[in-house]
CSV table of C-alpha atoms in Angstrom, one decimal:
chain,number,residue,atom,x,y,z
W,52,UNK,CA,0.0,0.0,0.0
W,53,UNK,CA,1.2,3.8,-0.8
W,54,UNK,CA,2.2,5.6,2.3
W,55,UNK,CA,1.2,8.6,0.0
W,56,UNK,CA,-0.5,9.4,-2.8
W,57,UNK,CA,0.2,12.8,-5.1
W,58,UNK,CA,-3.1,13.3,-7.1
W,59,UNK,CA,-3.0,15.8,-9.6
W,60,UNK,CA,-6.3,16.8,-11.4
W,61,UNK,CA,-5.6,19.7,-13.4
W,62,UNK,CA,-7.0,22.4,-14.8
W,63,UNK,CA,-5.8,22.0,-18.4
W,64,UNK,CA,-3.3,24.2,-20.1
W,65,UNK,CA,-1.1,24.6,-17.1
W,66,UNK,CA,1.7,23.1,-17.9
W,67,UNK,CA,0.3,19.7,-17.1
W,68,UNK,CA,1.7,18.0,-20.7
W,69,UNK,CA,5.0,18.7,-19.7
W,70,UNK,CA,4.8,17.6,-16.6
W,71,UNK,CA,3.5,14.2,-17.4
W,72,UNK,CA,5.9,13.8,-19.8
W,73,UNK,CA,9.0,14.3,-18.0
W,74,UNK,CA,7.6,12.2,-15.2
W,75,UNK,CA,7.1,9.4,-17.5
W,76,UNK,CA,10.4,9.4,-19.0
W,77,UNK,CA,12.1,9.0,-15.7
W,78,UNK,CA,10.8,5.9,-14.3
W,79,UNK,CA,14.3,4.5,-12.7
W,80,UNK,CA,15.0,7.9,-11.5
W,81,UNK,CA,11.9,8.3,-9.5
W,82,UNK,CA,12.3,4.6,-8.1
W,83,UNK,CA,15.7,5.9,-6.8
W,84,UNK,CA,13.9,8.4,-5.0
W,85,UNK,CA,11.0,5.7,-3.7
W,86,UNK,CA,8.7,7.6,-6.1
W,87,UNK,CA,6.2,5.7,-8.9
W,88,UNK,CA,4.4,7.6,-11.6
W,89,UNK,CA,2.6,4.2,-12.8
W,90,UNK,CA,2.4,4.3,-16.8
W,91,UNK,CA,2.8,1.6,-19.9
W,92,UNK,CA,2.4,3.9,-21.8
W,93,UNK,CA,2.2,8.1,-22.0
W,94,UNK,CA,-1.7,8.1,-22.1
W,95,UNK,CA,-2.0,5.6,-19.6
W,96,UNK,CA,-3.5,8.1,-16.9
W,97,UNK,CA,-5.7,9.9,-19.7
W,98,UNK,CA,-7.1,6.6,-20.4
W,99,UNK,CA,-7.8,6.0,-16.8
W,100,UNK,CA,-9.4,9.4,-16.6
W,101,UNK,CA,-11.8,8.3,-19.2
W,102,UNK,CA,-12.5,5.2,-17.3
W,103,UNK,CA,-13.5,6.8,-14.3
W,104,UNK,CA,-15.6,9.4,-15.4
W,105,UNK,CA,-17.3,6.6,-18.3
W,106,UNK,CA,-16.4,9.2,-20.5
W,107,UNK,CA,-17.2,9.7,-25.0
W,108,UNK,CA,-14.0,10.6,-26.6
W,109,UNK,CA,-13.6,9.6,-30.1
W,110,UNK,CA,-13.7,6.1,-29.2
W,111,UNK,CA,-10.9,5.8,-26.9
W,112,UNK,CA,-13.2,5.2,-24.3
W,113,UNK,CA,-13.5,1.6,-25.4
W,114,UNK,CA,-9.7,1.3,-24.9
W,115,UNK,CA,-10.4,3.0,-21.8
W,116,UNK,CA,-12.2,-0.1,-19.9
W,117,UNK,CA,-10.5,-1.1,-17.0
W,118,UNK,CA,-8.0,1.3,-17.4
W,119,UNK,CA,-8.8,3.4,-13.9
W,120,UNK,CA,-8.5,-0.3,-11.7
W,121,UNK,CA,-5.3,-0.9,-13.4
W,122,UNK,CA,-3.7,2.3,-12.6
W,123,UNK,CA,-5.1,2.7,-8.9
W,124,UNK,CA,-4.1,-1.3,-8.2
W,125,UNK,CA,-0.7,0.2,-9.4
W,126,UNK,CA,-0.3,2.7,-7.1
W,127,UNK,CA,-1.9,0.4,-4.0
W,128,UNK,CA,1.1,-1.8,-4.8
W,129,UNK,CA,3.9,0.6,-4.6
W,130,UNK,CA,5.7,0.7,-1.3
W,131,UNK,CA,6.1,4.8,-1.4
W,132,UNK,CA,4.7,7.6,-2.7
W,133,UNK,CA,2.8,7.3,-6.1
W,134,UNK,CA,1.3,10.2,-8.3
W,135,UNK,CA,-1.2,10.7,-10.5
W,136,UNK,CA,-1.6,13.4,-12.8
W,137,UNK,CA,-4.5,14.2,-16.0
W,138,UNK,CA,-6.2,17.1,-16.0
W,139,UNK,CA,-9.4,16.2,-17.5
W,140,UNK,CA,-10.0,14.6,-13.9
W,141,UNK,CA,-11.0,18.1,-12.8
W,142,UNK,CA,-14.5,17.4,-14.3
W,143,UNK,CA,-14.9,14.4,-12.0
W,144,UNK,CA,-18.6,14.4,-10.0
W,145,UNK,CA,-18.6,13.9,-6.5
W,146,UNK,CA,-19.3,10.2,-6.6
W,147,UNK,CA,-16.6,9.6,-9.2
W,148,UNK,CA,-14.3,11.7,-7.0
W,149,UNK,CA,-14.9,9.5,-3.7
W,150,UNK,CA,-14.9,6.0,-5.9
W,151,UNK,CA,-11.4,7.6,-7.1
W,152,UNK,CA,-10.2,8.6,-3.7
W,153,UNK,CA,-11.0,5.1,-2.0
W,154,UNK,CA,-9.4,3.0,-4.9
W,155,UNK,CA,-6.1,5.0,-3.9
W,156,UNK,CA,-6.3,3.9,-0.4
W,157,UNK,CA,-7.8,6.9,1.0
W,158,UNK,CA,-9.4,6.0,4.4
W,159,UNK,CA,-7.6,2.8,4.3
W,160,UNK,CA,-4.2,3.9,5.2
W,161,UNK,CA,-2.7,6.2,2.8
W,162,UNK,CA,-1.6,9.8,2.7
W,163,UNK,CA,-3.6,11.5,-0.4
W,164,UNK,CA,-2.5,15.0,-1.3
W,165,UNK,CA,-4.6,16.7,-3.9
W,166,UNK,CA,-2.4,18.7,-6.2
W,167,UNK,CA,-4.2,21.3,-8.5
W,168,UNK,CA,-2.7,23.8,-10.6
W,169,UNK,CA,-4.3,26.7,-12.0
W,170,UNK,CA,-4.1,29.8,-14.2
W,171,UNK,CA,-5.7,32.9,-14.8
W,172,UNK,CA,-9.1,33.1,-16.6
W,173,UNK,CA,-7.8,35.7,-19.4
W,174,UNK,CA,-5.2,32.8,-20.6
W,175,UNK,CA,-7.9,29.9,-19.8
W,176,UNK,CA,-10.8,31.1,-21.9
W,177,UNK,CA,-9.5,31.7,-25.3
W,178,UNK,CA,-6.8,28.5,-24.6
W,179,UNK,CA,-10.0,26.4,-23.8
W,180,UNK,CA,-11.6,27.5,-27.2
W,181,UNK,CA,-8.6,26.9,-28.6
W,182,UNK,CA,-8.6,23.3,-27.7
W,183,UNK,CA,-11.6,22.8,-28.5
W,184,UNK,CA,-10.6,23.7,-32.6
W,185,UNK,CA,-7.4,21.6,-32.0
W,186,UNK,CA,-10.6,18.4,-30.5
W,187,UNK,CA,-12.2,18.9,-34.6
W,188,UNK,CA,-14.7,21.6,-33.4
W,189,UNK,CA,-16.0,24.7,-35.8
W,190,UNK,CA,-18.2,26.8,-33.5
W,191,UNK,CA,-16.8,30.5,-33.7
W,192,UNK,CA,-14.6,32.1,-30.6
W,193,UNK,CA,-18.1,34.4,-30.7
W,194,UNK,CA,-20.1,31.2,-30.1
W,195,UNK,CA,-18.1,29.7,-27.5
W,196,UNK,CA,-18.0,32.9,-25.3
W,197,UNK,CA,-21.6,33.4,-25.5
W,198,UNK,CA,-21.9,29.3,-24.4
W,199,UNK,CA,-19.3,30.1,-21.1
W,200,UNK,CA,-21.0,33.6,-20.1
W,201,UNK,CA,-24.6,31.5,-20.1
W,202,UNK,CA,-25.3,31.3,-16.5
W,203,UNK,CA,-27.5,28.1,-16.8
W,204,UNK,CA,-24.2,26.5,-18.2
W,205,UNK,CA,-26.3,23.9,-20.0
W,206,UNK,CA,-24.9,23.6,-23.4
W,207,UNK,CA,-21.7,21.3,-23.5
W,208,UNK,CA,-19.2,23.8,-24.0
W,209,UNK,CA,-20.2,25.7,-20.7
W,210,UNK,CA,-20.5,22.3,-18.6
W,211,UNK,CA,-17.1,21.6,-20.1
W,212,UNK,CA,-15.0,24.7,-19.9
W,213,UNK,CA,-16.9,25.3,-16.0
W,214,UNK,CA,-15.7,22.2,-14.6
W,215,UNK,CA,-12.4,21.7,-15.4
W,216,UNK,CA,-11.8,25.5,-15.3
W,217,UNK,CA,-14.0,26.4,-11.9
W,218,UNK,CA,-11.3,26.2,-9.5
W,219,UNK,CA,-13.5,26.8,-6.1
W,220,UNK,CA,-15.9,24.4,-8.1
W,221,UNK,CA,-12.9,21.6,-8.4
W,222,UNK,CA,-11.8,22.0,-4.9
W,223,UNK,CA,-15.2,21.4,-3.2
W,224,UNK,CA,-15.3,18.0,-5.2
W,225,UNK,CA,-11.8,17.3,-4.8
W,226,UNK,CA,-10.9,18.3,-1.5
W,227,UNK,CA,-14.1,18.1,1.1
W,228,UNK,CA,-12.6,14.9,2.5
W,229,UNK,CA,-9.2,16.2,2.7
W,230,UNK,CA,-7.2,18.1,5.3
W,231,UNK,CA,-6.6,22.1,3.8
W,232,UNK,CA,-2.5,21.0,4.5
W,233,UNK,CA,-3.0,18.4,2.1
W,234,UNK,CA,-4.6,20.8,-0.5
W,235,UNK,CA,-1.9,22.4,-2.8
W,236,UNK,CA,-2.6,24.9,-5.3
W,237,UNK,CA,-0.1,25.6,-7.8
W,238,UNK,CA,-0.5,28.8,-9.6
W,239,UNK,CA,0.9,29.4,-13.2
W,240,UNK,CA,3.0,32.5,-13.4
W,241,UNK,CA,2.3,35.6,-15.2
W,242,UNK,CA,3.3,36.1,-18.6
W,243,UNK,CA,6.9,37.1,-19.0
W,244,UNK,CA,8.4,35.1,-15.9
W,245,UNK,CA,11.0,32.9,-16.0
W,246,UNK,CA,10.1,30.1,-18.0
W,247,UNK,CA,11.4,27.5,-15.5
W,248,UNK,CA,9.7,28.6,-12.4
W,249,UNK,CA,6.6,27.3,-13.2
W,250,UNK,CA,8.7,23.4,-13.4
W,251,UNK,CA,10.0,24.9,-9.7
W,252,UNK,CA,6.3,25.6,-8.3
W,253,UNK,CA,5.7,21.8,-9.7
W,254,UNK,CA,8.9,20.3,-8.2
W,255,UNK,CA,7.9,22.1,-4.5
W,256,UNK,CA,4.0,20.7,-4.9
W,257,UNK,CA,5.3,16.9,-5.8
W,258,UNK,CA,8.5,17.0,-3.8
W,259,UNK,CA,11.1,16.7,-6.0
W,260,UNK,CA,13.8,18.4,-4.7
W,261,UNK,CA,16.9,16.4,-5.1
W,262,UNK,CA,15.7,14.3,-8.1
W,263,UNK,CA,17.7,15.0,-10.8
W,264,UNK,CA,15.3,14.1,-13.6
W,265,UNK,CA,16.1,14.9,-17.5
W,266,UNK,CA,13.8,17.5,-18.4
W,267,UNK,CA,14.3,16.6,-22.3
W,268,UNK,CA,10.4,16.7,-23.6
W,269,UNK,CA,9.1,15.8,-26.9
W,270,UNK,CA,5.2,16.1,-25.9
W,271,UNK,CA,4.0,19.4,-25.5
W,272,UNK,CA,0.5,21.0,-26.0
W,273,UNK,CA,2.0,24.7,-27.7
W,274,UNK,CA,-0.9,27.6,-28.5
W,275,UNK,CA,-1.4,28.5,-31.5
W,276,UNK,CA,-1.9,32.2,-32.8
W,277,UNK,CA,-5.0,34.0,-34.5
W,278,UNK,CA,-4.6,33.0,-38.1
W,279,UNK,CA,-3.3,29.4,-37.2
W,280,UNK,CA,-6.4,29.0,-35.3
W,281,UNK,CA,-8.9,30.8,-37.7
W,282,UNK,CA,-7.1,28.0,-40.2
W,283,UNK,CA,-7.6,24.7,-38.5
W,284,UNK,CA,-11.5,25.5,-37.4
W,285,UNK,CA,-11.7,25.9,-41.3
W,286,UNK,CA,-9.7,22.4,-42.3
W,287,UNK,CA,-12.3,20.9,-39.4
W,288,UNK,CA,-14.7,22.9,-41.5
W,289,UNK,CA,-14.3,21.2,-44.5
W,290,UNK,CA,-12.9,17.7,-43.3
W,291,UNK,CA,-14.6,16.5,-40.5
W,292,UNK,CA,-16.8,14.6,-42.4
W,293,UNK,CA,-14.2,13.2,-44.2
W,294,UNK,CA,-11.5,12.7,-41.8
W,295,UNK,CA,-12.3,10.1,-38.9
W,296,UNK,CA,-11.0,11.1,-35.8
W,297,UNK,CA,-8.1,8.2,-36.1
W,298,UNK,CA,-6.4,10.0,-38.8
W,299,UNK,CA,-7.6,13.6,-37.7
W,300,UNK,CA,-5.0,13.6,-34.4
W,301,UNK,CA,-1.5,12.8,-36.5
W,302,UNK,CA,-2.5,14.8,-39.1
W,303,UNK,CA,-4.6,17.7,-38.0
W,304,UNK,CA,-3.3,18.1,-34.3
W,305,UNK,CA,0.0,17.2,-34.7
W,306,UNK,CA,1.0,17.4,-37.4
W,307,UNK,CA,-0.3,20.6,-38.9
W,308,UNK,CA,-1.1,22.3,-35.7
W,309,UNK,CA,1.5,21.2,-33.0
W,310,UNK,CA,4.3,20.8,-35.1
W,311,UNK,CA,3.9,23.7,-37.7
W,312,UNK,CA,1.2,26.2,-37.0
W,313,UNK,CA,3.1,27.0,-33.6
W,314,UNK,CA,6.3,27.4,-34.8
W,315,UNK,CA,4.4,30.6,-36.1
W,316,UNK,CA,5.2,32.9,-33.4
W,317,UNK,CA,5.2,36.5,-34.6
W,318,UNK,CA,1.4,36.4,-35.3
W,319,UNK,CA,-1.3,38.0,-33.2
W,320,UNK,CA,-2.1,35.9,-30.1
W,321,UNK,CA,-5.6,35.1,-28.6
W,322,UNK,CA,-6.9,36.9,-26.3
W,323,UNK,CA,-10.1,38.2,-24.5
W,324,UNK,CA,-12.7,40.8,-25.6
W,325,UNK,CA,-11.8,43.9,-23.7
W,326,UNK,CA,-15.9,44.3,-22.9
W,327,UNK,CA,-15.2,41.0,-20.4
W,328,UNK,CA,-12.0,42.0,-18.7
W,329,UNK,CA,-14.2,43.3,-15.6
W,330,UNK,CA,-16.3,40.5,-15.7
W,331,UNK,CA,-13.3,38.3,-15.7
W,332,UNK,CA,-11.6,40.4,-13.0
W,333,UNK,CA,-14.0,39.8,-10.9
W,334,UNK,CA,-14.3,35.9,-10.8
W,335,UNK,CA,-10.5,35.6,-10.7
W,336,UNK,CA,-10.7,38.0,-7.3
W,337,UNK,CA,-13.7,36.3,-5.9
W,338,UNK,CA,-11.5,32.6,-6.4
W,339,UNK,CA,-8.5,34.0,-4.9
W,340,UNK,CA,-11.0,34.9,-2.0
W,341,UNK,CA,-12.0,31.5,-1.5
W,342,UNK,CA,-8.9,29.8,-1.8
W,343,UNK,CA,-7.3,31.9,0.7
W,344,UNK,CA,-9.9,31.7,3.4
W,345,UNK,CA,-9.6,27.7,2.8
W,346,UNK,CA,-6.1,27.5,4.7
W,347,UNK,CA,-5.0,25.3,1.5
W,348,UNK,CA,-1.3,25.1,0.6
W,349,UNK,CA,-0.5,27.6,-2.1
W,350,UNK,CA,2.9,26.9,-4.5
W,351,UNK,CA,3.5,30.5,-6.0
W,352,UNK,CA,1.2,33.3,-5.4
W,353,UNK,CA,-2.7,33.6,-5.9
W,354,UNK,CA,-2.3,37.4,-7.3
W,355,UNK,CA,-1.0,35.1,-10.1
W,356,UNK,CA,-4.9,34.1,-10.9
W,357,UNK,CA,-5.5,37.9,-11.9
W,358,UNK,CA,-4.7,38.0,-15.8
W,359,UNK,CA,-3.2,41.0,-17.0
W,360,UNK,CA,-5.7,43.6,-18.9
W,361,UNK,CA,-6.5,42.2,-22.2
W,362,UNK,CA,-3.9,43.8,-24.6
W,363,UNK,CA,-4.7,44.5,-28.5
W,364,UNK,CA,-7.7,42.4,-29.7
W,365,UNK,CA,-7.4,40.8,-32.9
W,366,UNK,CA,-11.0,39.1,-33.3
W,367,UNK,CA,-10.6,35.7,-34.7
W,368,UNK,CA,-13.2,35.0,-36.3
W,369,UNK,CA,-12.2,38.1,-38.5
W,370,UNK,CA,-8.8,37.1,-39.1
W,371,UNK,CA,-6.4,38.8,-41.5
W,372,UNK,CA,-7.2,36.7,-44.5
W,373,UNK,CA,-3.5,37.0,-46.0
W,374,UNK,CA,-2.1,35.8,-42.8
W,375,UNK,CA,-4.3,32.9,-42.6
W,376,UNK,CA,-3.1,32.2,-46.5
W,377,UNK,CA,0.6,31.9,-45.0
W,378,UNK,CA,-0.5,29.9,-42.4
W,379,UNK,CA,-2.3,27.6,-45.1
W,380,UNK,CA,0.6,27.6,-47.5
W,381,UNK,CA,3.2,26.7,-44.3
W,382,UNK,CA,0.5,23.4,-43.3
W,383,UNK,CA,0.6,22.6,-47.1
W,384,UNK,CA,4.0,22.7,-47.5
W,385,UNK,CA,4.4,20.0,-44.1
W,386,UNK,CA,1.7,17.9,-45.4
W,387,UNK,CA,3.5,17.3,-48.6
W,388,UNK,CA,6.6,17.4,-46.9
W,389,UNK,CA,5.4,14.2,-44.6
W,390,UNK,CA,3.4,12.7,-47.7
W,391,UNK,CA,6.9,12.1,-49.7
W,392,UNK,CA,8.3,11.0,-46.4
W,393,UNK,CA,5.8,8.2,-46.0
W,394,UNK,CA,6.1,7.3,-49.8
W,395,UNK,CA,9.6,6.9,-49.3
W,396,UNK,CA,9.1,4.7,-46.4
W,397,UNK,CA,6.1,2.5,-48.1
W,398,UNK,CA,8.6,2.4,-51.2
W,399,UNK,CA,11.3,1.0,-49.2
W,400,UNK,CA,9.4,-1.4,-47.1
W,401,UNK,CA,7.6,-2.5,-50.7
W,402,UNK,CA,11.4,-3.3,-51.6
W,403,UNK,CA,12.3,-5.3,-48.5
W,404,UNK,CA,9.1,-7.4,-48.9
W,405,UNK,CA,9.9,-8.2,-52.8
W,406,UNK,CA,13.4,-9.1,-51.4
W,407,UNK,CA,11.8,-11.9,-48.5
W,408,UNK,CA,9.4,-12.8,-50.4
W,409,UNK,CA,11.6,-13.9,-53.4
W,410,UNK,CA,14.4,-15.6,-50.9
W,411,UNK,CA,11.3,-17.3,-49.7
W,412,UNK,CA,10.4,-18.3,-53.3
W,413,UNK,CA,14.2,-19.6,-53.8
W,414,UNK,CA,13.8,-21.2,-50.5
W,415,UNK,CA,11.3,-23.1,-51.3
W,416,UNK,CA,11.8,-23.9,-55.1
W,417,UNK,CA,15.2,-25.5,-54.0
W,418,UNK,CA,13.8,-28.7,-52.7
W,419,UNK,CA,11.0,-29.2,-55.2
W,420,UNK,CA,13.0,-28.3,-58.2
W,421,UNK,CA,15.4,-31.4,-56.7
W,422,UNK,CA,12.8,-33.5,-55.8
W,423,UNK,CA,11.2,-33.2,-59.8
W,424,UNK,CA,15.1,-34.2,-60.4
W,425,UNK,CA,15.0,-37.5,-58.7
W,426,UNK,CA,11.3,-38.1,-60.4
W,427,UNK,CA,12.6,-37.8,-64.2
W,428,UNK,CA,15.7,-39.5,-63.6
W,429,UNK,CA,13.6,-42.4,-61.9
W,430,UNK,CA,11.2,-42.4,-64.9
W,431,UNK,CA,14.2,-42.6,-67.9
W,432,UNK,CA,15.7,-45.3,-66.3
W,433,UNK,CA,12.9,-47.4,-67.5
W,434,UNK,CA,10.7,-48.0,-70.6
W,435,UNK,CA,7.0,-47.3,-68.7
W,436,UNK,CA,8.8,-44.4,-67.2
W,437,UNK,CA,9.7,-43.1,-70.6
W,438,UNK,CA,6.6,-43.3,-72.2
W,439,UNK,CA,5.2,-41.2,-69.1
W,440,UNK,CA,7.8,-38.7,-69.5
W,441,UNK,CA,6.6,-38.2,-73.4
W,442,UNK,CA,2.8,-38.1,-72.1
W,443,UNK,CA,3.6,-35.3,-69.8
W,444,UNK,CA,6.0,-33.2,-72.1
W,445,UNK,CA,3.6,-33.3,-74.7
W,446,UNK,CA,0.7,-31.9,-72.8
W,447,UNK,CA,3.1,-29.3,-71.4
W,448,UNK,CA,5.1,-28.1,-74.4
W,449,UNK,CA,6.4,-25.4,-72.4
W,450,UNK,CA,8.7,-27.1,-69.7
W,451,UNK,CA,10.9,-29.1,-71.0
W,452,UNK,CA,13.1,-29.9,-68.5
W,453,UNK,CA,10.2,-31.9,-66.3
């Protein structure tokens, strides 16, 4: 059984891709330090996520089955402290969140110390619409602000973005059975800070001091700019319908927005309407309220959770349309790019397969050709033979060796 359990449950776009990464890639490190981050694979507590909360998601959640027992069985057998980490947990109900917390060994033994991490709302909101292009959607950033502003918070894109973005909202599920000391609240620094401090803040919250993990990373989640965005909601515009989620993620999200719409870094970020910076303002204030009349652990500072004033607004569902042609010519170029690549590769592995399969052919001819050998020289040796020999030739004018 864990002595202690680090449980991580979000919010997204707070660094949490990085972190799950790097904590992944250094398994035999972290046993060195009595630590277990329990993973086959790098989705392994995504999938468990989906398990627990039984939830849709392009059909992964049929890969998904049994993935939450697996992963909590894991950590029960680890002599130490464990941690788990996806940030879609933050939309776990309350009865999701207690089966979660008793199949860690809460109640039963083990230390569980709820780790959440948080940013400010004028970052969150257009990030959250954002991911929801980079997920195949086409609503406008219009749309989806009208959908997070309704109070009744019906429509899916409100239920969404409020619970795995309501921090208050997260903590009450997550944390009413829980101590406030075991509470920590990482905050995301301000734009402009160093870029490693926010690694720091995570290496205080899980107690990592002293690990000297290698913080080489190839999985990231990077934003995207106006145009780059304004181009992918079209591609899901036109493709959806053609493009089935399996081949949507390497070649949409990955390929065309991850690894080349990003790299795209002078254009006009995404940002808030300046109309909703008081609005905004005045949920982030009421949060830091809450939080800090809870007595929970805070890793950075909670004036971190007010966003700065919304800069320039560059309204993206207006775009500038030659920008978003440079963004479409840079995506065509990769996709042709990768295309030739993988004729390349089908050509080569096309060559090694003509290559076995003729030393198979050669393999296998060798005994028969010998063994039709020993039949004609049996059959010439006598007059029956002979005459059998001429039968066969004759109806076979073409081989005359057999």
């Amino acid at each position: 059984m864990s002595r202690r359990v680090l449980l991580h449950v979000g919010t997204p776009k707070t660094g949490t891709s990085y972190l799950q990464d790097v904590l992944f890639h250094n398994p035999e490190v972290l046993a060195e330090a009595g630590i277990r981050y329990p993973a086959e694979r790098f989705d392994a507590h995504f999938l468990a996520a989906l398990d627990l909360m039984r939830m849709p998601w392009g059909g992964l959640e049929t890969e998904a089955v049994g993935a939450w027992d697996a992963l909590a069985r894991a950590v029960r057998e680890h002599d130490g402290t464990a941690v788990v980490s996806h940030e879609i947990l933050a939309n776990a109900d309350r009865a999701q969140v207690r089966r979660a917390l008793a199949s860690l060994g809460h109640g039963d033994g083990t230390e569980v110390h709820l780790v959440v991490s948080v940013r400010d709302l004028v970052r969150q909101i257009p990030a959250e619409w954002q991911e929801n292009v980079k997920h195949r959607a086409t609503l406008s950033y219009a749309a989806f602000l009208e959908q997070v502003r309704d109070p009744e918070r019906t429509g899916r894109i409100g239920s969404w973005f409020w619970g795995v973005q309501e921090v208050p909202s997260i903590l009450d599920r997550w944390a009413a059975d829980l101590p406030p000391e075991q509470v920590h609240v990482v905050t995301v620094p301000p734009p402009g800070a160093d870029p490693g401090l926010l690694w720091q803040r995570f290496v205080t919250a899980f107690e990592l001091d002293g690990v000297e993990l290698d913080l080489t990373t190839d999985r990231s989640n990077p934003s995207l700019g106006v145009p780059e965005t304004a181009l992918v909601r079209r591609i899901n515009r036109a493709a959806n319908q053609h493009l089935p989620p399996a081949h949507y993620r390497p070649l949409v999200r990955e390929l065309v927005a991850h690894r080349t719409l990003s790299a795209r870094t002078d254009s006009p970020r995404l940002g808030l309407p300046p109309e909703l910076a008081d609005w905004v303002a005045d949920l982030e204030r009421s949060w830091i309220a809450e939080i800090r009349e809870r007595g929970y652990r805070v890793v950075g500072d909670l004036d971190d959770l007010v966003g700065d004033a919304p800069g320039e607004w560059t309204d993206p569902d207006c775009p500038d349309e030659a920008e978003v042609a440079e963004a479409a010519v840079d995506a065509l170029r990769a996709v042709l790019v990768e295309t030739a690549a993988v004729g390349e590769e089908r050509d080569r592995l096309r060559g090694e397969l003509e290559e076995t399969r003729a030393a198979l052919e050669a393999a296998y001819s060798r005994p028969v050709q010998r063994g039709k050998e020993k039949v004609v020289r049996t059959l010439e040796g006598s007059l029956p033979g002979q005459q059998v020999l001429r039968v066969y030739r004759s109806l076979k004018p073409g081989d005359s060796g057999a």
